[in-house]
JSON list of C-alpha atoms in Angstrom, two decimals:
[
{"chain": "A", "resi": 6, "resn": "UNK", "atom": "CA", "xyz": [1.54, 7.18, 14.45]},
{"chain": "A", "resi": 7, "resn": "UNK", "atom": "CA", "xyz": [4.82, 5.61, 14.86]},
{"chain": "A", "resi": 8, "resn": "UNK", "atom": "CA", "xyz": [3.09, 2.30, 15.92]},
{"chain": "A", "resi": 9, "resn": "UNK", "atom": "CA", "xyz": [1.10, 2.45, 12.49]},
{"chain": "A", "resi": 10, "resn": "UNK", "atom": "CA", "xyz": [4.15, 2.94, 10.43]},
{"chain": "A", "resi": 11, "resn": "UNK", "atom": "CA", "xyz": [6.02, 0.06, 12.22]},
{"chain": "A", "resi": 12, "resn": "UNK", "atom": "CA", "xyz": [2.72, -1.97, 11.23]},
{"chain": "A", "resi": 13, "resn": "UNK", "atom": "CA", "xyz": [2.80, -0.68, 7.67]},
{"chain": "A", "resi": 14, "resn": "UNK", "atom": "CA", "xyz": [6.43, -1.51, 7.05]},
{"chain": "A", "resi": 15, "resn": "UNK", "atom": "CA", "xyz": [6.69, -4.90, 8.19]},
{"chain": "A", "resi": 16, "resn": "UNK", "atom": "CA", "xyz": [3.36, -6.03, 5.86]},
{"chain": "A", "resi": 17, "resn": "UNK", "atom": "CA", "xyz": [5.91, -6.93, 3.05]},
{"chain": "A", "resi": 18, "resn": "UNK", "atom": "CA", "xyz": [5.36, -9.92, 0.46]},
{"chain": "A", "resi": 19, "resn": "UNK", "atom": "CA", "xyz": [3.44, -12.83, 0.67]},
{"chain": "A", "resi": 20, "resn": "UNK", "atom": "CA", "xyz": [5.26, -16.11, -0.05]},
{"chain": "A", "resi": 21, "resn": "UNK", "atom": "CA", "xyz": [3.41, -19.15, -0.07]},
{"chain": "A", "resi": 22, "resn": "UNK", "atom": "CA", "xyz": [5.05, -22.51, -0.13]},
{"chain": "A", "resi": 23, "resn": "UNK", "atom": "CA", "xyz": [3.52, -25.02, -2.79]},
{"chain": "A", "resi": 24, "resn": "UNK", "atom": "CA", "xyz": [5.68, -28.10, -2.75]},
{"chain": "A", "resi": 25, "resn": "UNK", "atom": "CA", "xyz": [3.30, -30.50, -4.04]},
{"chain": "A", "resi": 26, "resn": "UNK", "atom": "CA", "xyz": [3.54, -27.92, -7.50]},
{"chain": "A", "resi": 27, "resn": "UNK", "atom": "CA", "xyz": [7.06, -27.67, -7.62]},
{"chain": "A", "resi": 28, "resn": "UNK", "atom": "CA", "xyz": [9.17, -30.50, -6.68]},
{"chain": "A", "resi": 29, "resn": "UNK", "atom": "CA", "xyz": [12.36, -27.93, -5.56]},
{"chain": "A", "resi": 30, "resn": "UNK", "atom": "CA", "xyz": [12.32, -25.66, -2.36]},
{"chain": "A", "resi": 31, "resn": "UNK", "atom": "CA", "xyz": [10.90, -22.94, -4.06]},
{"chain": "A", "resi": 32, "resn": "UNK", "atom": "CA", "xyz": [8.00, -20.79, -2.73]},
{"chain": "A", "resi": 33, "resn": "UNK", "atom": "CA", "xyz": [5.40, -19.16, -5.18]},
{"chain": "A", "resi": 34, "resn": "UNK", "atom": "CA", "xyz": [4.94, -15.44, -4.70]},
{"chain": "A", "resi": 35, "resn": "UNK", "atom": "CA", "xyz": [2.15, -13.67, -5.38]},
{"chain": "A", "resi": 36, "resn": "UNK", "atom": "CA", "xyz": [2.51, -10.15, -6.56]},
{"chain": "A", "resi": 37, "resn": "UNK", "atom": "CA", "xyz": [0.91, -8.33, -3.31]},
{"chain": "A", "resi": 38, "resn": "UNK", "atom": "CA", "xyz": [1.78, -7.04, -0.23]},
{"chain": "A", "resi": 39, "resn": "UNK", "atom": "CA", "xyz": [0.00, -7.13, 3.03]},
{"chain": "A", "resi": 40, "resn": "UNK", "atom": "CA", "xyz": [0.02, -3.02, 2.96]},
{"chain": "A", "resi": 41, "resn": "UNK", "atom": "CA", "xyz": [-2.92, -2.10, 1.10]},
{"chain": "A", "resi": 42, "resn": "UNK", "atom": "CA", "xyz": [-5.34, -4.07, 3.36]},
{"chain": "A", "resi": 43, "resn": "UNK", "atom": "CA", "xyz": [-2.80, -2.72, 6.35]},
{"chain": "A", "resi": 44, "resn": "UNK", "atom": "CA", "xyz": [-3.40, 1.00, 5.59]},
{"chain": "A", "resi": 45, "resn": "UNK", "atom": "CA", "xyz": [-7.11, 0.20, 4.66]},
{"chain": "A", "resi": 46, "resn": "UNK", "atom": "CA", "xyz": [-7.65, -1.05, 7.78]},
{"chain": "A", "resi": 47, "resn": "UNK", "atom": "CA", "xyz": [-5.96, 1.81, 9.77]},
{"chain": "A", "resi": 48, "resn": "UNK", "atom": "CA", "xyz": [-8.32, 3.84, 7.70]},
{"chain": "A", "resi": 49, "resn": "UNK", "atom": "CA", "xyz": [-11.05, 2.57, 8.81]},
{"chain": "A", "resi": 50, "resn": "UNK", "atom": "CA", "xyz": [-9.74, 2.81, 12.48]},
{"chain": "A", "resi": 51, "resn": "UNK", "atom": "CA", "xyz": [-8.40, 6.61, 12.52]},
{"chain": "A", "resi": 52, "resn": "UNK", "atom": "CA", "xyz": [-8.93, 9.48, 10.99]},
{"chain": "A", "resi": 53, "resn": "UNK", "atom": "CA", "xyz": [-7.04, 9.95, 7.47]},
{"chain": "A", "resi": 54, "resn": "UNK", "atom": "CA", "xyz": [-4.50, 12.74, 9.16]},
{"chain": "A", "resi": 55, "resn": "UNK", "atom": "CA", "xyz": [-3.33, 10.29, 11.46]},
{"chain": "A", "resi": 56, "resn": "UNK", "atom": "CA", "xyz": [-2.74, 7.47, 8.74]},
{"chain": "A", "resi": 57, "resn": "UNK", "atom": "CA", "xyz": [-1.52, 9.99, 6.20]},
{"chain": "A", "resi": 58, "resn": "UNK", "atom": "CA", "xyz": [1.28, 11.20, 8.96]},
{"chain": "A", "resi": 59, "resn": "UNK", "atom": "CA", "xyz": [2.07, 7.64, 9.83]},
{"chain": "A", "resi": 60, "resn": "UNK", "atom": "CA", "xyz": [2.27, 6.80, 5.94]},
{"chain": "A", "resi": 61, "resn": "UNK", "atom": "CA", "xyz": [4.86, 10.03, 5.36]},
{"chain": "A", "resi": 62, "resn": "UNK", "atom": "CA", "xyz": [6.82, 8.54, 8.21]},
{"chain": "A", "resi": 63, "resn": "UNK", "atom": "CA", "xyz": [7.17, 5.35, 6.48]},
{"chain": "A", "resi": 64, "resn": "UNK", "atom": "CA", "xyz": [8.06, 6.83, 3.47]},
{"chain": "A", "resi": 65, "resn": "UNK", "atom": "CA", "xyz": [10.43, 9.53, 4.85]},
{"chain": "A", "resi": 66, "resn": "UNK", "atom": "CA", "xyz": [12.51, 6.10, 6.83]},
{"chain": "A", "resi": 67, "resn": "UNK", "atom": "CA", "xyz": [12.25, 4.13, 3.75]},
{"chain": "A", "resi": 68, "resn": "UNK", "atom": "CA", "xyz": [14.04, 7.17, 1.74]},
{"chain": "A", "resi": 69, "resn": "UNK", "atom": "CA", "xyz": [16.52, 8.64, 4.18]},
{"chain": "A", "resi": 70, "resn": "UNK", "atom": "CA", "xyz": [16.99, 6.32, 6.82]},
{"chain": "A", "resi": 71, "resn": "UNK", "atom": "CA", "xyz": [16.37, 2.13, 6.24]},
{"chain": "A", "resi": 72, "resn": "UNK", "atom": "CA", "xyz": [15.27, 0.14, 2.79]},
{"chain": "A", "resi": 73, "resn": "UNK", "atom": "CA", "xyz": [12.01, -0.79, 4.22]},
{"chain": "A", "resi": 74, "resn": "UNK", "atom": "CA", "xyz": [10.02, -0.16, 0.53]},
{"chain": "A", "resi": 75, "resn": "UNK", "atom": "CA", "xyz": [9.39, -3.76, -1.11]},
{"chain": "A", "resi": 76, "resn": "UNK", "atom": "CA", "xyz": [12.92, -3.68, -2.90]},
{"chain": "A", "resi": 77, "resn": "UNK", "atom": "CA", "xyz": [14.98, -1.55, -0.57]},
{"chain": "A", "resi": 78, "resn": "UNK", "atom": "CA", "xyz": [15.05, 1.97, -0.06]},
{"chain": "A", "resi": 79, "resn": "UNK", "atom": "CA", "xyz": [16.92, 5.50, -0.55]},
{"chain": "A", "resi": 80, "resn": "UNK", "atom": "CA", "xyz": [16.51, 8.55, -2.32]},
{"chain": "A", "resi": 81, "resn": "UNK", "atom": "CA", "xyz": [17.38, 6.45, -5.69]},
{"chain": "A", "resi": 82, "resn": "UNK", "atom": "CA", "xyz": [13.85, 4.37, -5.07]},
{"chain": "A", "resi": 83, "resn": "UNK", "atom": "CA", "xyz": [12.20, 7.76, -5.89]},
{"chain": "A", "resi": 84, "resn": "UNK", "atom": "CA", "xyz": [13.59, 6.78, -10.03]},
{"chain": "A", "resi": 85, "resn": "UNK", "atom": "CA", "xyz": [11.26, 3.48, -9.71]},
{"chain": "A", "resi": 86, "resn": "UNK", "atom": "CA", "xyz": [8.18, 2.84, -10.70]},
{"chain": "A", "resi": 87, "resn": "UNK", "atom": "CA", "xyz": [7.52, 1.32, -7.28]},
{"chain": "A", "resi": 88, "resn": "UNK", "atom": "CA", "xyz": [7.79, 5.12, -5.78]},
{"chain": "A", "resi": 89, "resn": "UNK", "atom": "CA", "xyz": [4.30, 6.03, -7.77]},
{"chain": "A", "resi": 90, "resn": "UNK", "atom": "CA", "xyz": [2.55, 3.59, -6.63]},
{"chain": "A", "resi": 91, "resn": "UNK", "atom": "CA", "xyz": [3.57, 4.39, -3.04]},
{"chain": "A", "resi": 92, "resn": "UNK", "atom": "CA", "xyz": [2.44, 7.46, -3.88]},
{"chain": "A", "resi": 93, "resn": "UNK", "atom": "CA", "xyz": [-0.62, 6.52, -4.74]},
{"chain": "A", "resi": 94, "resn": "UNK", "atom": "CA", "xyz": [-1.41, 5.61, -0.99]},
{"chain": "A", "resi": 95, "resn": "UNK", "atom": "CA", "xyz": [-2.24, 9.53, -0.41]},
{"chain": "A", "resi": 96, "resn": "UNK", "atom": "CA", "xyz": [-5.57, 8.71, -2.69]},
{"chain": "A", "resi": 97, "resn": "UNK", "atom": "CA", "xyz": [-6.42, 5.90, -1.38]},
{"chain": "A", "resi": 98, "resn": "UNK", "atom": "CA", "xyz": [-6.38, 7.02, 2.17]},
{"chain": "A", "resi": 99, "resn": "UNK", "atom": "CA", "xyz": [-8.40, 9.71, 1.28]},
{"chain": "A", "resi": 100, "resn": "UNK", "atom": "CA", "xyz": [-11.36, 7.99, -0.61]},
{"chain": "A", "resi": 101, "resn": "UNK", "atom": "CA", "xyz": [-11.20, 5.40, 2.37]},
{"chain": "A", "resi": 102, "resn": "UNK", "atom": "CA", "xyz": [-11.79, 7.95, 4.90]},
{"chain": "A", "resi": 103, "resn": "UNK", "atom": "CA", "xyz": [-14.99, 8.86, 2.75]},
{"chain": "A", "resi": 104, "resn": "UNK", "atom": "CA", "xyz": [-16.42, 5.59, 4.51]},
{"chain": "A", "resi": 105, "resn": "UNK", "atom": "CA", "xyz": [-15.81, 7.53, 8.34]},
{"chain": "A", "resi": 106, "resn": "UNK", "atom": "CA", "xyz": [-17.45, 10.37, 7.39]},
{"chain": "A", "resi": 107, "resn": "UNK", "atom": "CA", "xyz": [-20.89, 8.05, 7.66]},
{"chain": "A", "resi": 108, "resn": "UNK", "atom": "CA", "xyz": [-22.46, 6.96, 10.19]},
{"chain": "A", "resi": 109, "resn": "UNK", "atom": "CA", "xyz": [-22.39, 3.30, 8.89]},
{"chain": "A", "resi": 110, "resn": "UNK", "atom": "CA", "xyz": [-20.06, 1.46, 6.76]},
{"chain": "A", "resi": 111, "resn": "UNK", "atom": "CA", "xyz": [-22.05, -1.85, 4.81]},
{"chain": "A", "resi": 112, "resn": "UNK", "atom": "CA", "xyz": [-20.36, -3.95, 2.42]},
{"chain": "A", "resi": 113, "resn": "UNK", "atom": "CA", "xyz": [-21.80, -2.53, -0.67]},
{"chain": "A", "resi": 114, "resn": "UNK", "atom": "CA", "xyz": [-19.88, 0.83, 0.16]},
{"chain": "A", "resi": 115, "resn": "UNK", "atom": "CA", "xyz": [-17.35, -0.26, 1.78]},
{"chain": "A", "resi": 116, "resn": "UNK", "atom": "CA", "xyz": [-16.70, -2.29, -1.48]},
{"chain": "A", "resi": 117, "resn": "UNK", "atom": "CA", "xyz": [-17.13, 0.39, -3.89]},
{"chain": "A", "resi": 118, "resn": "UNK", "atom": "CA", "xyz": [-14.70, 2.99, -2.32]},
{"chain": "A", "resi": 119, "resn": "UNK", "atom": "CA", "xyz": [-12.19, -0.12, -1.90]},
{"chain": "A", "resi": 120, "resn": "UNK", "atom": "CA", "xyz": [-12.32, -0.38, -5.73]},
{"chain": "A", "resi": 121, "resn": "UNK", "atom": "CA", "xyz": [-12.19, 3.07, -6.67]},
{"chain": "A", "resi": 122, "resn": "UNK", "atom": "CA", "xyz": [-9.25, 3.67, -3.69]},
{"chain": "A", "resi": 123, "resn": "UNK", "atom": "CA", "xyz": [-7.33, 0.81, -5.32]},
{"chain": "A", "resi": 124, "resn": "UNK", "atom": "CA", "xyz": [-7.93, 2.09, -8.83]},
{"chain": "A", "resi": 125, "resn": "UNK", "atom": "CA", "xyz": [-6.80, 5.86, -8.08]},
{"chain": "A", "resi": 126, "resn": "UNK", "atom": "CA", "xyz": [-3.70, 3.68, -6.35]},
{"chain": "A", "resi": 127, "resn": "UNK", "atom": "CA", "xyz": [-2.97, 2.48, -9.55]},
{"chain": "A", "resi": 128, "resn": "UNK", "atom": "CA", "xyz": [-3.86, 5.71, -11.62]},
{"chain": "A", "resi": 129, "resn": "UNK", "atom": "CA", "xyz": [-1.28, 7.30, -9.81]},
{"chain": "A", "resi": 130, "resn": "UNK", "atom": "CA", "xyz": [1.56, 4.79, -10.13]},
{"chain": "A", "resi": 131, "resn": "UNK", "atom": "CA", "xyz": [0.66, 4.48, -13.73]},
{"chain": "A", "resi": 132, "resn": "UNK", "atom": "CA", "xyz": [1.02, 8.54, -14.23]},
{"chain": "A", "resi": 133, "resn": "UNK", "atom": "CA", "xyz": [4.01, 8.67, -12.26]},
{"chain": "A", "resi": 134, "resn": "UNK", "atom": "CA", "xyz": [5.30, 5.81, -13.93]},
{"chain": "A", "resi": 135, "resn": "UNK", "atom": "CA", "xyz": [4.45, 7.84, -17.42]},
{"chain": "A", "resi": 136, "resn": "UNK", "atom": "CA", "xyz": [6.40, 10.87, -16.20]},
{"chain": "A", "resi": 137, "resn": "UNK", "atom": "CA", "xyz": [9.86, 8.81, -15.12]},
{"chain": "A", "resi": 138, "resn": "UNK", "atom": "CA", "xyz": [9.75, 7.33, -18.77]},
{"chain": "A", "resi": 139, "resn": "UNK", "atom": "CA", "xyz": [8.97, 10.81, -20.29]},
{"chain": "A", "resi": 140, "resn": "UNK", "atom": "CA", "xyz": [11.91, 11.97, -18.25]},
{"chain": "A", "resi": 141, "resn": "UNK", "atom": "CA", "xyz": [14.48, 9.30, -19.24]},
{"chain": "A", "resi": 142, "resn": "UNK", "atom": "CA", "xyz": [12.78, 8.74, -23.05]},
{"chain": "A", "resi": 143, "resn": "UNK", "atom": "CA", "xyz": [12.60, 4.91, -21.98]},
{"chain": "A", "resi": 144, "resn": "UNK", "atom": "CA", "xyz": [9.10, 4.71, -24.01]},
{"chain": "A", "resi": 145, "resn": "UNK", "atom": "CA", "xyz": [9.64, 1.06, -24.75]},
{"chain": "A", "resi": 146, "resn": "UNK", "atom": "CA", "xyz": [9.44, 0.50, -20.68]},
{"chain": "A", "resi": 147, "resn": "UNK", "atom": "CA", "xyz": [6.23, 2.11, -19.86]},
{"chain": "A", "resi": 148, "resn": "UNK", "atom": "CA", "xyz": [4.17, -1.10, -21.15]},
{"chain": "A", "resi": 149, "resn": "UNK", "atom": "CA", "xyz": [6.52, -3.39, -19.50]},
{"chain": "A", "resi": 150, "resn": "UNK", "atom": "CA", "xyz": [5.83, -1.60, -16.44]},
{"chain": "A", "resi": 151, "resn": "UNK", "atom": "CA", "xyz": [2.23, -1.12, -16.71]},
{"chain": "A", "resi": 152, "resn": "UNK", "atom": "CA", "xyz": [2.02, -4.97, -17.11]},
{"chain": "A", "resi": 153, "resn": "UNK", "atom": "CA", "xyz": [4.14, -5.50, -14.41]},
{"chain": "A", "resi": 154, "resn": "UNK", "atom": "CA", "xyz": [3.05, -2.62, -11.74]},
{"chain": "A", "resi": 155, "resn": "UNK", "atom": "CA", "xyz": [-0.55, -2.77, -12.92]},
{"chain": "A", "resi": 156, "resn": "UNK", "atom": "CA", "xyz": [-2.06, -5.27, -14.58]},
{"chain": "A", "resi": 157, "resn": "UNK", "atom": "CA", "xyz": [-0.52, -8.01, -13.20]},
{"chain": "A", "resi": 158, "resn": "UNK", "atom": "CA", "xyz": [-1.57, -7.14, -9.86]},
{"chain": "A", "resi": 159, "resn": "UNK", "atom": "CA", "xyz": [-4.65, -4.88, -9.43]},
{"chain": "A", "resi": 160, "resn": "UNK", "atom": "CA", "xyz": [-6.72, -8.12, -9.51]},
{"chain": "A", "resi": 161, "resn": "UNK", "atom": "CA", "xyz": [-4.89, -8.98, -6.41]},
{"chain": "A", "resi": 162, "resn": "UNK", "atom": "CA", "xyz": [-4.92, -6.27, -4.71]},
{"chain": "A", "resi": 163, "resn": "UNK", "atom": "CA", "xyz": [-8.99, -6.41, -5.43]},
{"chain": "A", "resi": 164, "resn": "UNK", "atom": "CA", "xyz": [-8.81, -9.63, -3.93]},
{"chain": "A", "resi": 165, "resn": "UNK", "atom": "CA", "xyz": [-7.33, -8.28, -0.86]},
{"chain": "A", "resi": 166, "resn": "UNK", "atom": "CA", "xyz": [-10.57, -6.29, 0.02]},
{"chain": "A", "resi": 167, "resn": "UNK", "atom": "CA", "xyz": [-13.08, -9.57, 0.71]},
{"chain": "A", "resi": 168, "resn": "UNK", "atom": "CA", "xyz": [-10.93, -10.49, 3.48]},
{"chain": "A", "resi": 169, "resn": "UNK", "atom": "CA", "xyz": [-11.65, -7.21, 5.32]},
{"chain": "A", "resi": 170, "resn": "UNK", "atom": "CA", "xyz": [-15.12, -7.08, 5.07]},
{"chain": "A", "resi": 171, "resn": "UNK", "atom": "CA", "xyz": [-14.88, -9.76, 7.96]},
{"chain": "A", "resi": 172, "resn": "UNK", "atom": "CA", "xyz": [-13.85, -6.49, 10.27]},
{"chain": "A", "resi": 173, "resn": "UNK", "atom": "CA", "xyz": [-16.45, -4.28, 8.94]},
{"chain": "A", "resi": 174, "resn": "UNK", "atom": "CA", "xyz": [-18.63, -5.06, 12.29]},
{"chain": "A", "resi": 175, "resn": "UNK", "atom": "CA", "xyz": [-15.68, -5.63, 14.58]},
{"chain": "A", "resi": 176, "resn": "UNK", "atom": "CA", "xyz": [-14.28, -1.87, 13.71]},
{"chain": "A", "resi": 177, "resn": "UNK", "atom": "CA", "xyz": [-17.78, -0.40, 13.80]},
{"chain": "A", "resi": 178, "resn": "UNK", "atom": "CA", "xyz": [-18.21, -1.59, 17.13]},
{"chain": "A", "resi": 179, "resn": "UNK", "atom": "CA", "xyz": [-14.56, -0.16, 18.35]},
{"chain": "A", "resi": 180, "resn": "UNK", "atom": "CA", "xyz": [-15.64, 2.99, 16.56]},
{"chain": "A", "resi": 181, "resn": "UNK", "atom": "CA", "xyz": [-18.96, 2.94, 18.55]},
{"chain": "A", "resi": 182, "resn": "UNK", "atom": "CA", "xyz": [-17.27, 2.41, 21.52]},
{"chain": "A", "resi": 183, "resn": "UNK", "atom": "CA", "xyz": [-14.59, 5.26, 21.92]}
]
């Protein structure tokens, strides 16, 4: 568990240098992290009480003991949007683990529950996201946000599943072999 929350929290941005587009030293980001397909992946490998411990390790050191959360860390993070959609991990762990309940994972499924885990990711950010601005009567934020938290990078984080499928076999066969 520790060594899966040590994986989890160094899969941080992705920056991608494009000089030939911009003629400074700039990098362009793009809005994703390498943690979804991280805890995806250790999904696949363990079972969800394993990853879910590992997970609650990362977010208890990320709220009480280093800023390793995507723009730092302590108990003030929890007033963020960015908490929710941490959050949100619980659910997607869960509908993951759906796929090691059966006996073989194919791309169609695997696909499917990647969408829907993503999407309840998101659901719960956005709710949690709803409550903060309910709390603080900040109404005129919650579409910023959504744009921001959501929109702008659910399409990513879709993307982020077609690389995996390119482990499907390799983690059936570790599975197959324990």
């Amino acid at each position: 568990m520790s060594l899966q929350s040590l994986v989890i929290t160094t899969m941080l941005p992705i920056y991608i240098p494009l000089p030939f587009i911009y003629k400074s030293s700039n990098n362009f980001e793009l809005p994703i992290t390498w943690q979804i397909p991280t805890v995806i992946l250790l999904t696949l490998i363990f079972h969800k009480k394993v990853v879910f411990r590992a997970f609650s390790i990362y977010i208890i050191l990320g709220l009480f003991i280093f800023p390793v959360f995507h723009q730092g860390g302590s108990m003030g993070y929890l007033l963020t949007p960015n908490f929710g959609y941490l959050l949100g991990y619980y659910p997607l762990i869960k509908i993951i683990d759906n796929l090691n309940t059966r006996n073989k994972i194919n791309v169609r499924s695997f696909l499917k529950n990647g969408f829907i885990a993503i999407v309840a990711m998101h659901l719960t950010g956005i709710f949690y996201n709803f409550v903060l601005v309910i709390l603080y009567s900040q109404f005129n934020l919650f579409l910023y946000n959504l744009g921001k938290y959501s929109l702008g990078k659910i399409g990513y984080h879709f993307l982020m599943l077609f690389p995996l499928l390119l482990l499907i076999k390799p983690i059936e066969r570790l599975k197959h072999n324990k």
